[in-house]
């Protein structure tokens, strides 16, 4: 090979190596920037999720406690309605913030809370007395009351059980650093 051809081949090899190195460096810079943006995105999502999860747990636990109290007087029912509305608002918030496995467990909590609402609705009509009430009708109302109280307690316990599962899902979501596939 003559010297001129060797010089041209060397120049081409050097140019190809330089181009390859610049492509690799550019790719590396883009990848690092993407990782930084993703980390910042995760950090920005963490704070709203934490607040929504905390408020959701607080509202559901408040409903369960109100159910365990078993009061059906007007003030207790008004308090329960406020807690129920708060839970529905927080459920919507959790639903929008995700991720999917948290939404699934939040849906279970919400469903169990609806069972509490149904029990309290039934309890609110149990105390209605009719004219000409008999001993038999009083006994029927008393039996229904105690049956409903058990249902109410069972529904409150179901909410607490579902909240435990929700809390575990929420902790997984909060601890997710994005290093595994299928994160956020």
mmCIF file of N, CA and C in Angstrom, residues 9-122:
data_model
loop_
_atom_site.group_PDB
_atom_site.id
_atom_site.type_symbol
_atom_site.label_atom_id
_atom_site.label_comp_id
_atom_site.label_asym_id
_atom_site.label_seq_id
_atom_site.Cartn_x
_atom_site.Cartn_y
_atom_site.Cartn_z
ATOM 1 N N UNK A 9 -6.687 6.244 4.427
ATOM 2 C CA UNK A 9 -7.351 5.226 5.249
ATOM 3 C C UNK A 9 -7.254 5.591 6.731
ATOM 4 N N UNK A 10 -6.107 6.081 7.147
ATOM 5 C CA UNK A 10 -5.935 6.487 8.543
ATOM 6 C C UNK A 10 -6.848 7.648 8.897
ATOM 7 N N UNK A 11 -6.968 8.600 7.969
ATOM 8 C CA UNK A 11 -7.839 9.752 8.202
ATOM 9 C C UNK A 11 -9.300 9.314 8.286
ATOM 10 N N UNK A 12 -9.695 8.397 7.384
ATOM 11 C CA UNK A 12 -11.067 7.887 7.425
ATOM 12 C C UNK A 12 -11.341 7.125 8.729
ATOM 13 N N UNK A 13 -10.380 6.326 9.146
ATOM 14 C CA UNK A 13 -10.552 5.578 10.395
ATOM 15 C C UNK A 13 -10.643 6.542 11.582
ATOM 16 N N UNK A 14 -9.833 7.553 11.594
ATOM 17 C CA UNK A 14 -9.877 8.553 12.665
ATOM 18 C C UNK A 14 -11.193 9.307 12.672
ATOM 19 N N UNK A 15 -11.680 9.669 11.475
ATOM 20 C CA UNK A 15 -12.955 10.382 11.376
ATOM 21 C C UNK A 15 -14.105 9.505 11.851
ATOM 22 N N UNK A 16 -14.082 8.216 11.446
ATOM 23 C CA UNK A 16 -15.139 7.297 11.873
ATOM 24 C C UNK A 16 -15.120 7.121 13.392
ATOM 25 N N UNK A 17 -13.939 7.007 13.959
ATOM 26 C CA UNK A 17 -13.825 6.863 15.411
ATOM 27 C C UNK A 17 -14.326 8.116 16.121
ATOM 28 N N UNK A 18 -14.005 9.283 15.595
ATOM 29 C CA UNK A 18 -14.452 10.540 16.188
ATOM 30 C C UNK A 18 -15.973 10.662 16.111
ATOM 31 N N UNK A 19 -16.530 10.315 14.957
ATOM 32 C CA UNK A 19 -17.991 10.378 14.784
ATOM 33 C C UNK A 19 -18.658 9.391 15.745
ATOM 34 N N UNK A 20 -18.118 8.183 15.834
ATOM 35 C CA UNK A 20 -18.682 7.177 16.751
ATOM 36 C C UNK A 20 -18.613 7.642 18.193
ATOM 37 N N UNK A 21 -17.497 8.228 18.577
ATOM 38 C CA UNK A 21 -17.344 8.721 19.947
ATOM 39 C C UNK A 21 -18.314 9.866 20.226
ATOM 40 N N UNK A 22 -18.508 10.738 19.248
ATOM 41 C CA UNK A 22 -19.435 11.853 19.469
ATOM 42 C C UNK A 22 -20.881 11.353 19.569
ATOM 43 N N UNK A 23 -21.240 10.342 18.755
ATOM 44 C CA UNK A 23 -22.580 9.751 18.886
ATOM 45 C C UNK A 23 -22.763 9.100 20.255
ATOM 46 N N UNK A 24 -21.763 8.371 20.716
ATOM 47 C CA UNK A 24 -21.840 7.714 22.024
ATOM 48 C C UNK A 24 -21.945 8.754 23.140
ATOM 49 N N UNK A 25 -21.166 9.822 23.039
ATOM 50 C CA UNK A 25 -21.210 10.874 24.063
ATOM 51 C C UNK A 25 -22.571 11.574 24.054
ATOM 52 N N UNK A 26 -23.112 11.826 22.879
ATOM 53 C CA UNK A 26 -24.434 12.455 22.779
ATOM 54 C C UNK A 26 -25.522 11.566 23.356
ATOM 55 N N UNK A 27 -25.441 10.270 23.025
ATOM 56 C CA UNK A 27 -26.415 9.333 23.573
ATOM 57 C C UNK A 27 -26.310 9.302 25.093
ATOM 58 N N UNK A 28 -25.101 9.259 25.613
ATOM 59 C CA UNK A 28 -24.888 9.217 27.065
ATOM 60 C C UNK A 28 -25.454 10.472 27.741
ATOM 61 N N UNK A 29 -25.234 11.618 27.132
ATOM 62 C CA UNK A 29 -25.758 12.868 27.701
ATOM 63 C C UNK A 29 -27.291 12.875 27.690
ATOM 64 N N UNK A 30 -27.879 12.418 26.573
ATOM 65 C CA UNK A 30 -29.345 12.353 26.515
ATOM 66 C C UNK A 30 -29.901 11.383 27.550
ATOM 67 N N UNK A 31 -29.236 10.252 27.706
ATOM 68 C CA UNK A 31 -29.684 9.259 28.692
ATOM 69 C C UNK A 31 -29.589 9.815 30.111
ATOM 70 N N UNK A 32 -28.505 10.497 30.425
ATOM 71 C CA UNK A 32 -28.358 11.109 31.751
ATOM 72 C C UNK A 32 -29.409 12.194 31.977
ATOM 73 N N UNK A 33 -29.682 12.984 30.962
ATOM 74 C CA UNK A 33 -30.711 14.028 31.084
ATOM 75 C C UNK A 33 -32.085 13.386 31.289
ATOM 76 N N UNK A 34 -32.359 12.306 30.565
ATOM 77 C CA UNK A 34 -33.633 11.610 30.703
ATOM 78 C C UNK A 34 -33.794 11.023 32.108
ATOM 79 N N UNK A 35 -32.709 10.463 32.641
ATOM 80 C CA UNK A 35 -32.746 9.910 33.993
ATOM 81 C C UNK A 35 -33.013 11.023 35.008
ATOM 82 N N UNK A 36 -32.374 12.164 34.829
ATOM 83 C CA UNK A 36 -32.571 13.289 35.748
ATOM 84 C C UNK A 36 -34.010 13.812 35.676
ATOM 85 N N UNK A 37 -34.541 13.914 34.466
ATOM 86 C CA UNK A 37 -35.920 14.391 34.298
ATOM 87 C C UNK A 37 -36.893 13.394 34.923
ATOM 88 N N UNK A 38 -36.644 12.112 34.719
ATOM 89 C CA UNK A 38 -37.521 11.090 35.293
ATOM 90 C C UNK A 38 -37.481 11.128 36.823
ATOM 91 N N UNK A 39 -36.299 11.302 37.391
ATOM 92 C CA UNK A 39 -36.170 11.384 38.852
ATOM 93 C C UNK A 39 -36.916 12.601 39.384
ATOM 94 N N UNK A 40 -36.818 13.714 38.696
ATOM 95 C CA UNK A 40 -37.524 14.931 39.121
ATOM 96 C C UNK A 40 -39.038 14.736 39.009
ATOM 97 N N UNK A 41 -39.457 14.079 37.941
ATOM 98 C CA UNK A 41 -40.884 13.798 37.752
ATOM 99 C C UNK A 41 -41.418 12.935 38.895
ATOM 100 N N UNK A 42 -40.679 11.912 39.261
ATOM 101 C CA UNK A 42 -41.093 11.037 40.365
ATOM 102 C C UNK A 42 -41.166 11.815 41.672
ATOM 103 N N UNK A 43 -40.203 12.703 41.887
ATOM 104 C CA UNK A 43 -40.205 13.494 43.119
ATOM 105 C C UNK A 43 -41.420 14.421 43.153
ATOM 106 N N UNK A 44 -41.758 15.009 42.008
ATOM 107 C CA UNK A 44 -42.918 15.899 41.948
ATOM 108 C C UNK A 44 -44.227 15.142 42.162
ATOM 109 N N UNK A 45 -44.295 13.882 41.760
ATOM 110 C CA UNK A 45 -45.515 13.090 41.945
ATOM 111 C C UNK A 45 -45.635 12.561 43.365
ATOM 112 N N UNK A 46 -44.529 12.417 44.058
ATOM 113 C CA UNK A 46 -44.537 11.812 45.381
ATOM 114 C C UNK A 46 -45.318 12.651 46.406
ATOM 115 N N UNK A 47 -45.098 13.944 46.444
ATOM 116 C CA UNK A 47 -45.748 14.800 47.442
ATOM 117 C C UNK A 47 -47.278 14.794 47.303
ATOM 118 N N UNK A 48 -47.827 14.985 46.092
ATOM 119 C CA UNK A 48 -49.293 14.933 45.995
ATOM 120 C C UNK A 48 -49.861 13.551 46.334
ATOM 121 N N UNK A 49 -49.145 12.508 45.958
ATOM 122 C CA UNK A 49 -49.608 11.166 46.298
ATOM 123 C C UNK A 49 -49.636 10.980 47.805
ATOM 124 N N UNK A 50 -48.578 11.391 48.458
ATOM 125 C CA UNK A 50 -48.519 11.240 49.911
ATOM 126 C C UNK A 50 -49.722 11.918 50.567
ATOM 127 N N UNK A 51 -49.986 13.161 50.170
ATOM 128 C CA UNK A 51 -51.103 13.906 50.760
ATOM 129 C C UNK A 51 -52.442 13.239 50.455
ATOM 130 N N UNK A 52 -52.628 12.783 49.216
ATOM 131 C CA UNK A 52 -53.894 12.140 48.849
ATOM 132 C C UNK A 52 -54.070 10.819 49.589
ATOM 133 N N UNK A 53 -53.014 10.026 49.668
ATOM 134 C CA UNK A 53 -53.101 8.748 50.370
ATOM 135 C C UNK A 53 -53.406 8.975 51.856
ATOM 136 N N UNK A 54 -52.728 9.938 52.451
ATOM 137 C CA UNK A 54 -52.928 10.228 53.874
ATOM 138 C C UNK A 54 -54.374 10.677 54.127
ATOM 139 N N UNK A 55 -54.876 11.572 53.293
ATOM 140 C CA UNK A 55 -56.242 12.071 53.463
ATOM 141 C C UNK A 55 -57.272 10.955 53.235
ATOM 142 N N UNK A 56 -57.000 10.084 52.296
ATOM 143 C CA UNK A 56 -57.899 8.962 52.021
ATOM 144 C C UNK A 56 -57.973 8.023 53.230
ATOM 145 N N UNK A 57 -56.819 7.673 53.776
ATOM 146 C CA UNK A 57 -56.778 6.799 54.953
ATOM 147 C C UNK A 57 -57.497 7.469 56.123
ATOM 148 N N UNK A 58 -57.267 8.757 56.312
ATOM 149 C CA UNK A 58 -57.893 9.486 57.409
ATOM 150 C C UNK A 58 -59.419 9.485 57.278
ATOM 151 N N UNK A 59 -59.919 9.737 56.075
ATOM 152 C CA UNK A 59 -61.367 9.774 55.861
ATOM 153 C C UNK A 59 -61.990 8.392 56.052
ATOM 154 N N UNK A 60 -61.352 7.354 55.526
ATOM 155 C CA UNK A 60 -61.895 5.997 55.657
ATOM 156 C C UNK A 60 -61.862 5.540 57.115
ATOM 157 N N UNK A 61 -60.774 5.831 57.817
ATOM 158 C CA UNK A 61 -60.692 5.455 59.233
ATOM 159 C C UNK A 61 -61.728 6.224 60.048
ATOM 160 N N UNK A 62 -61.962 7.481 59.700
ATOM 161 C CA UNK A 62 -62.998 8.265 60.373
ATOM 162 C C UNK A 62 -64.375 7.659 60.171
ATOM 163 N N UNK A 63 -64.647 7.190 58.961
ATOM 164 C CA UNK A 63 -65.939 6.547 58.693
ATOM 165 C C UNK A 63 -66.076 5.264 59.505
ATOM 166 N N UNK A 64 -65.007 4.476 59.555
ATOM 167 C CA UNK A 64 -65.064 3.219 60.306
ATOM 168 C C UNK A 64 -65.281 3.489 61.795
ATOM 169 N N UNK A 65 -64.614 4.503 62.319
ATOM 170 C CA UNK A 65 -64.801 4.848 63.734
ATOM 171 C C UNK A 65 -66.220 5.324 63.996
ATOM 172 N N UNK A 66 -66.749 6.138 63.087
ATOM 173 C CA UNK A 66 -68.132 6.606 63.238
ATOM 174 C C UNK A 66 -69.093 5.419 63.196
ATOM 175 N N UNK A 67 -68.789 4.442 62.374
ATOM 176 C CA UNK A 67 -69.644 3.256 62.293
ATOM 177 C C UNK A 67 -69.558 2.448 63.575
ATOM 178 N N UNK A 68 -68.372 2.345 64.133
ATOM 179 C CA UNK A 68 -68.219 1.582 65.384
ATOM 180 C C UNK A 68 -68.953 2.242 66.539
ATOM 181 N N UNK A 69 -69.032 3.576 66.511
ATOM 182 C CA UNK A 69 -69.782 4.274 67.555
ATOM 183 C C UNK A 69 -71.254 3.884 67.500
ATOM 184 N N UNK A 70 -71.755 3.659 66.283
ATOM 185 C CA UNK A 70 -73.127 3.193 66.112
ATOM 186 C C UNK A 70 -74.205 4.225 66.370
ATOM 187 N N UNK A 71 -73.823 5.475 66.594
ATOM 188 C CA UNK A 71 -74.829 6.517 66.826
ATOM 189 C C UNK A 71 -75.596 6.793 65.545
ATOM 190 N N UNK A 72 -76.890 6.932 65.675
ATOM 191 C CA UNK A 72 -77.717 7.284 64.518
ATOM 192 C C UNK A 72 -78.534 8.537 64.780
ATOM 193 N N UNK A 73 -78.151 9.306 65.809
ATOM 194 C CA UNK A 73 -78.862 10.562 66.049
ATOM 195 C C UNK A 73 -78.506 11.546 64.925
ATOM 196 N N UNK A 74 -79.271 12.591 64.759
ATOM 197 C CA UNK A 74 -79.052 13.513 63.630
ATOM 198 C C UNK A 74 -77.633 14.102 63.558
ATOM 199 N N UNK A 75 -77.051 14.447 64.704
ATOM 200 C CA UNK A 75 -75.691 15.017 64.680
ATOM 201 C C UNK A 75 -74.674 13.985 64.210
ATOM 202 N N UNK A 76 -74.806 12.753 64.685
ATOM 203 C CA UNK A 76 -73.880 11.699 64.264
ATOM 204 C C UNK A 76 -74.043 11.401 62.779
ATOM 205 N N UNK A 77 -75.270 11.387 62.300
ATOM 206 C CA UNK A 77 -75.509 11.124 60.874
ATOM 207 C C UNK A 77 -74.949 12.254 60.007
ATOM 208 N N UNK A 78 -75.057 13.485 60.473
ATOM 209 C CA UNK A 78 -74.495 14.621 59.732
ATOM 210 C C UNK A 78 -72.983 14.518 59.678
ATOM 211 N N UNK A 79 -72.370 14.153 60.800
ATOM 212 C CA UNK A 79 -70.921 13.943 60.837
ATOM 213 C C UNK A 79 -70.527 12.827 59.876
ATOM 214 N N UNK A 80 -71.302 11.764 59.867
ATOM 215 C CA UNK A 80 -71.000 10.650 58.982
ATOM 216 C C UNK A 80 -71.117 11.065 57.518
ATOM 217 N N UNK A 81 -72.130 11.849 57.180
ATOM 218 C CA UNK A 81 -72.277 12.322 55.796
ATOM 219 C C UNK A 81 -71.070 13.153 55.372
ATOM 220 N N UNK A 82 -70.575 13.990 56.282
ATOM 221 C CA UNK A 82 -69.388 14.796 55.974
ATOM 222 C C UNK A 82 -68.180 13.900 55.742
ATOM 223 N N UNK A 83 -68.016 12.879 56.584
ATOM 224 C CA UNK A 83 -66.901 11.937 56.404
ATOM 225 C C UNK A 83 -67.045 11.165 55.094
ATOM 226 N N UNK A 84 -68.255 10.778 54.777
ATOM 227 C CA UNK A 84 -68.519 10.053 53.534
ATOM 228 C C UNK A 84 -68.187 10.910 52.316
ATOM 229 N N UNK A 85 -68.589 12.174 52.344
ATOM 230 C CA UNK A 85 -68.278 13.086 51.233
ATOM 231 C C UNK A 85 -66.768 13.293 51.107
ATOM 232 N N UNK A 86 -66.090 13.398 52.248
ATOM 233 C CA UNK A 86 -64.639 13.560 52.224
ATOM 234 C C UNK A 86 -63.968 12.324 51.638
ATOM 235 N N UNK A 87 -64.447 11.142 52.002
ATOM 236 C CA UNK A 87 -63.880 9.906 51.459
ATOM 237 C C UNK A 87 -64.074 9.853 49.948
ATOM 238 N N UNK A 88 -65.245 10.235 49.476
ATOM 239 C CA UNK A 88 -65.500 10.219 48.028
ATOM 240 C C UNK A 88 -64.571 11.183 47.305
ATOM 241 N N UNK A 89 -64.351 12.355 47.888
ATOM 242 C CA UNK A 89 -63.426 13.327 47.293
ATOM 243 C C UNK A 89 -62.011 12.771 47.251
ATOM 244 N N UNK A 90 -61.583 12.176 48.358
ATOM 245 C CA UNK A 90 -60.225 11.635 48.422
ATOM 246 C C UNK A 90 -60.069 10.406 47.532
ATOM 247 N N UNK A 91 -61.126 9.617 47.386
ATOM 248 C CA UNK A 91 -61.068 8.460 46.504
ATOM 249 C C UNK A 91 -60.838 8.921 45.070
ATOM 250 N N UNK A 92 -61.504 9.977 44.679
ATOM 251 C CA UNK A 92 -61.302 10.532 43.346
ATOM 252 C C UNK A 92 -59.851 10.986 43.172
ATOM 253 N N UNK A 93 -59.309 11.641 44.174
ATOM 254 C CA UNK A 93 -57.924 12.118 44.133
ATOM 255 C C UNK A 93 -56.945 10.947 43.986
ATOM 256 N N UNK A 94 -57.132 9.919 44.801
ATOM 257 C CA UNK A 94 -56.266 8.734 44.729
ATOM 258 C C UNK A 94 -56.415 8.061 43.368
ATOM 259 N N UNK A 95 -57.633 8.029 42.850
ATOM 260 C CA UNK A 95 -57.876 7.410 41.546
ATOM 261 C C UNK A 95 -57.096 8.104 40.448
ATOM 262 N N UNK A 96 -57.003 9.408 40.535
ATOM 263 C CA UNK A 96 -56.295 10.159 39.500
ATOM 264 C C UNK A 96 -54.781 10.070 39.640
ATOM 265 N N UNK A 97 -54.299 9.912 40.859
ATOM 266 C CA UNK A 97 -52.851 9.895 41.077
ATOM 267 C C UNK A 97 -52.233 8.516 40.889
ATOM 268 N N UNK A 98 -53.037 7.456 41.032
ATOM 269 C CA UNK A 98 -52.533 6.106 40.792
ATOM 270 C C UNK A 98 -51.427 5.710 41.737
ATOM 271 N N UNK A 99 -50.655 4.747 41.359
ATOM 272 C CA UNK A 99 -50.719 3.850 40.202
ATOM 273 C C UNK A 99 -51.839 2.819 40.326
ATOM 274 N N UNK A 100 -51.913 1.943 39.345
ATOM 275 C CA UNK A 100 -53.040 1.033 39.229
ATOM 276 C C UNK A 100 -53.221 0.148 40.464
ATOM 277 N N UNK A 101 -52.129 -0.398 41.015
ATOM 278 C CA UNK A 101 -52.286 -1.297 42.169
ATOM 279 C C UNK A 101 -52.813 -0.545 43.388
ATOM 280 N N UNK A 102 -52.538 0.738 43.497
ATOM 281 C CA UNK A 102 -53.090 1.535 44.596
ATOM 282 C C UNK A 102 -54.572 1.794 44.340
ATOM 283 N N UNK A 103 -54.921 2.058 43.110
ATOM 284 C CA UNK A 103 -56.323 2.284 42.754
ATOM 285 C C UNK A 103 -57.165 1.054 43.065
ATOM 286 N N UNK A 104 -56.628 -0.128 42.801
ATOM 287 C CA UNK A 104 -57.359 -1.361 43.072
ATOM 288 C C UNK A 104 -57.665 -1.497 44.562
ATOM 289 N N UNK A 105 -56.671 -1.248 45.396
ATOM 290 C CA UNK A 105 -56.910 -1.370 46.840
ATOM 291 C C UNK A 105 -57.774 -0.216 47.354
ATOM 292 N N UNK A 106 -57.669 0.960 46.759
ATOM 293 C CA UNK A 106 -58.526 2.088 47.159
ATOM 294 C C UNK A 106 -59.982 1.791 46.798
ATOM 295 N N UNK A 107 -60.186 1.137 45.678
ATOM 296 C CA UNK A 107 -61.547 0.776 45.269
ATOM 297 C C UNK A 107 -62.171 -0.171 46.296
ATOM 298 N N UNK A 108 -61.370 -1.086 46.839
ATOM 299 C CA UNK A 108 -61.878 -2.014 47.855
ATOM 300 C C UNK A 108 -62.280 -1.265 49.121
ATOM 301 N N UNK A 109 -61.478 -0.298 49.544
ATOM 302 C CA UNK A 109 -61.810 0.506 50.721
ATOM 303 C C UNK A 109 -63.109 1.269 50.476
ATOM 304 N N UNK A 110 -63.215 1.886 49.319
ATOM 305 C CA UNK A 110 -64.400 2.663 48.970
ATOM 306 C C UNK A 110 -65.639 1.774 48.975
ATOM 307 N N UNK A 111 -65.521 0.586 48.425
ATOM 308 C CA UNK A 111 -66.647 -0.346 48.391
ATOM 309 C C UNK A 111 -67.091 -0.738 49.795
ATOM 310 N N UNK A 112 -66.128 -1.006 50.678
ATOM 311 C CA UNK A 112 -66.462 -1.370 52.063
ATOM 312 C C UNK A 112 -67.103 -0.180 52.792
ATOM 313 N N UNK A 113 -66.670 1.011 52.483
ATOM 314 C CA UNK A 113 -67.258 2.205 53.096
ATOM 315 C C UNK A 113 -68.710 2.384 52.636
ATOM 316 N N UNK A 114 -69.001 2.007 51.402
ATOM 317 C CA UNK A 114 -70.385 2.063 50.928
ATOM 318 C C UNK A 114 -71.263 1.088 51.704
ATOM 319 N N UNK A 115 -70.681 -0.039 52.145
ATOM 320 C CA UNK A 115 -71.431 -0.974 52.987
ATOM 321 C C UNK A 115 -71.802 -0.314 54.313
ATOM 322 N N UNK A 116 -70.884 0.481 54.855
ATOM 323 C CA UNK A 116 -71.182 1.210 56.095
ATOM 324 C C UNK A 116 -72.343 2.173 55.859
ATOM 325 N N UNK A 117 -72.302 2.879 54.746
ATOM 326 C CA UNK A 117 -73.384 3.816 54.429
ATOM 327 C C UNK A 117 -74.734 3.107 54.396
ATOM 328 N N UNK A 118 -74.744 1.923 53.786
ATOM 329 C CA UNK A 118 -76.000 1.174 53.693
ATOM 330 C C UNK A 118 -76.497 0.775 55.083
ATOM 331 N N UNK A 119 -75.598 0.319 55.939
ATOM 332 C CA UNK A 119 -75.989 -0.062 57.308
ATOM 333 C C UNK A 119 -76.528 1.147 58.074
ATOM 334 N N UNK A 120 -75.883 2.284 57.932
ATOM 335 C CA UNK A 120 -76.343 3.483 58.636
ATOM 336 C C UNK A 120 -77.674 3.979 58.083
ATOM 337 N N UNK A 121 -77.862 3.818 56.794
ATOM 338 C CA UNK A 121 -79.152 4.193 56.206
ATOM 339 C C UNK A 121 -80.263 3.325 56.802
ATOM 340 N N UNK A 122 -79.992 2.024 56.902
ATOM 341 C CA UNK A 122 -80.989 1.126 57.508
ATOM 342 C C UNK A 122 -81.209 1.484 58.972
#
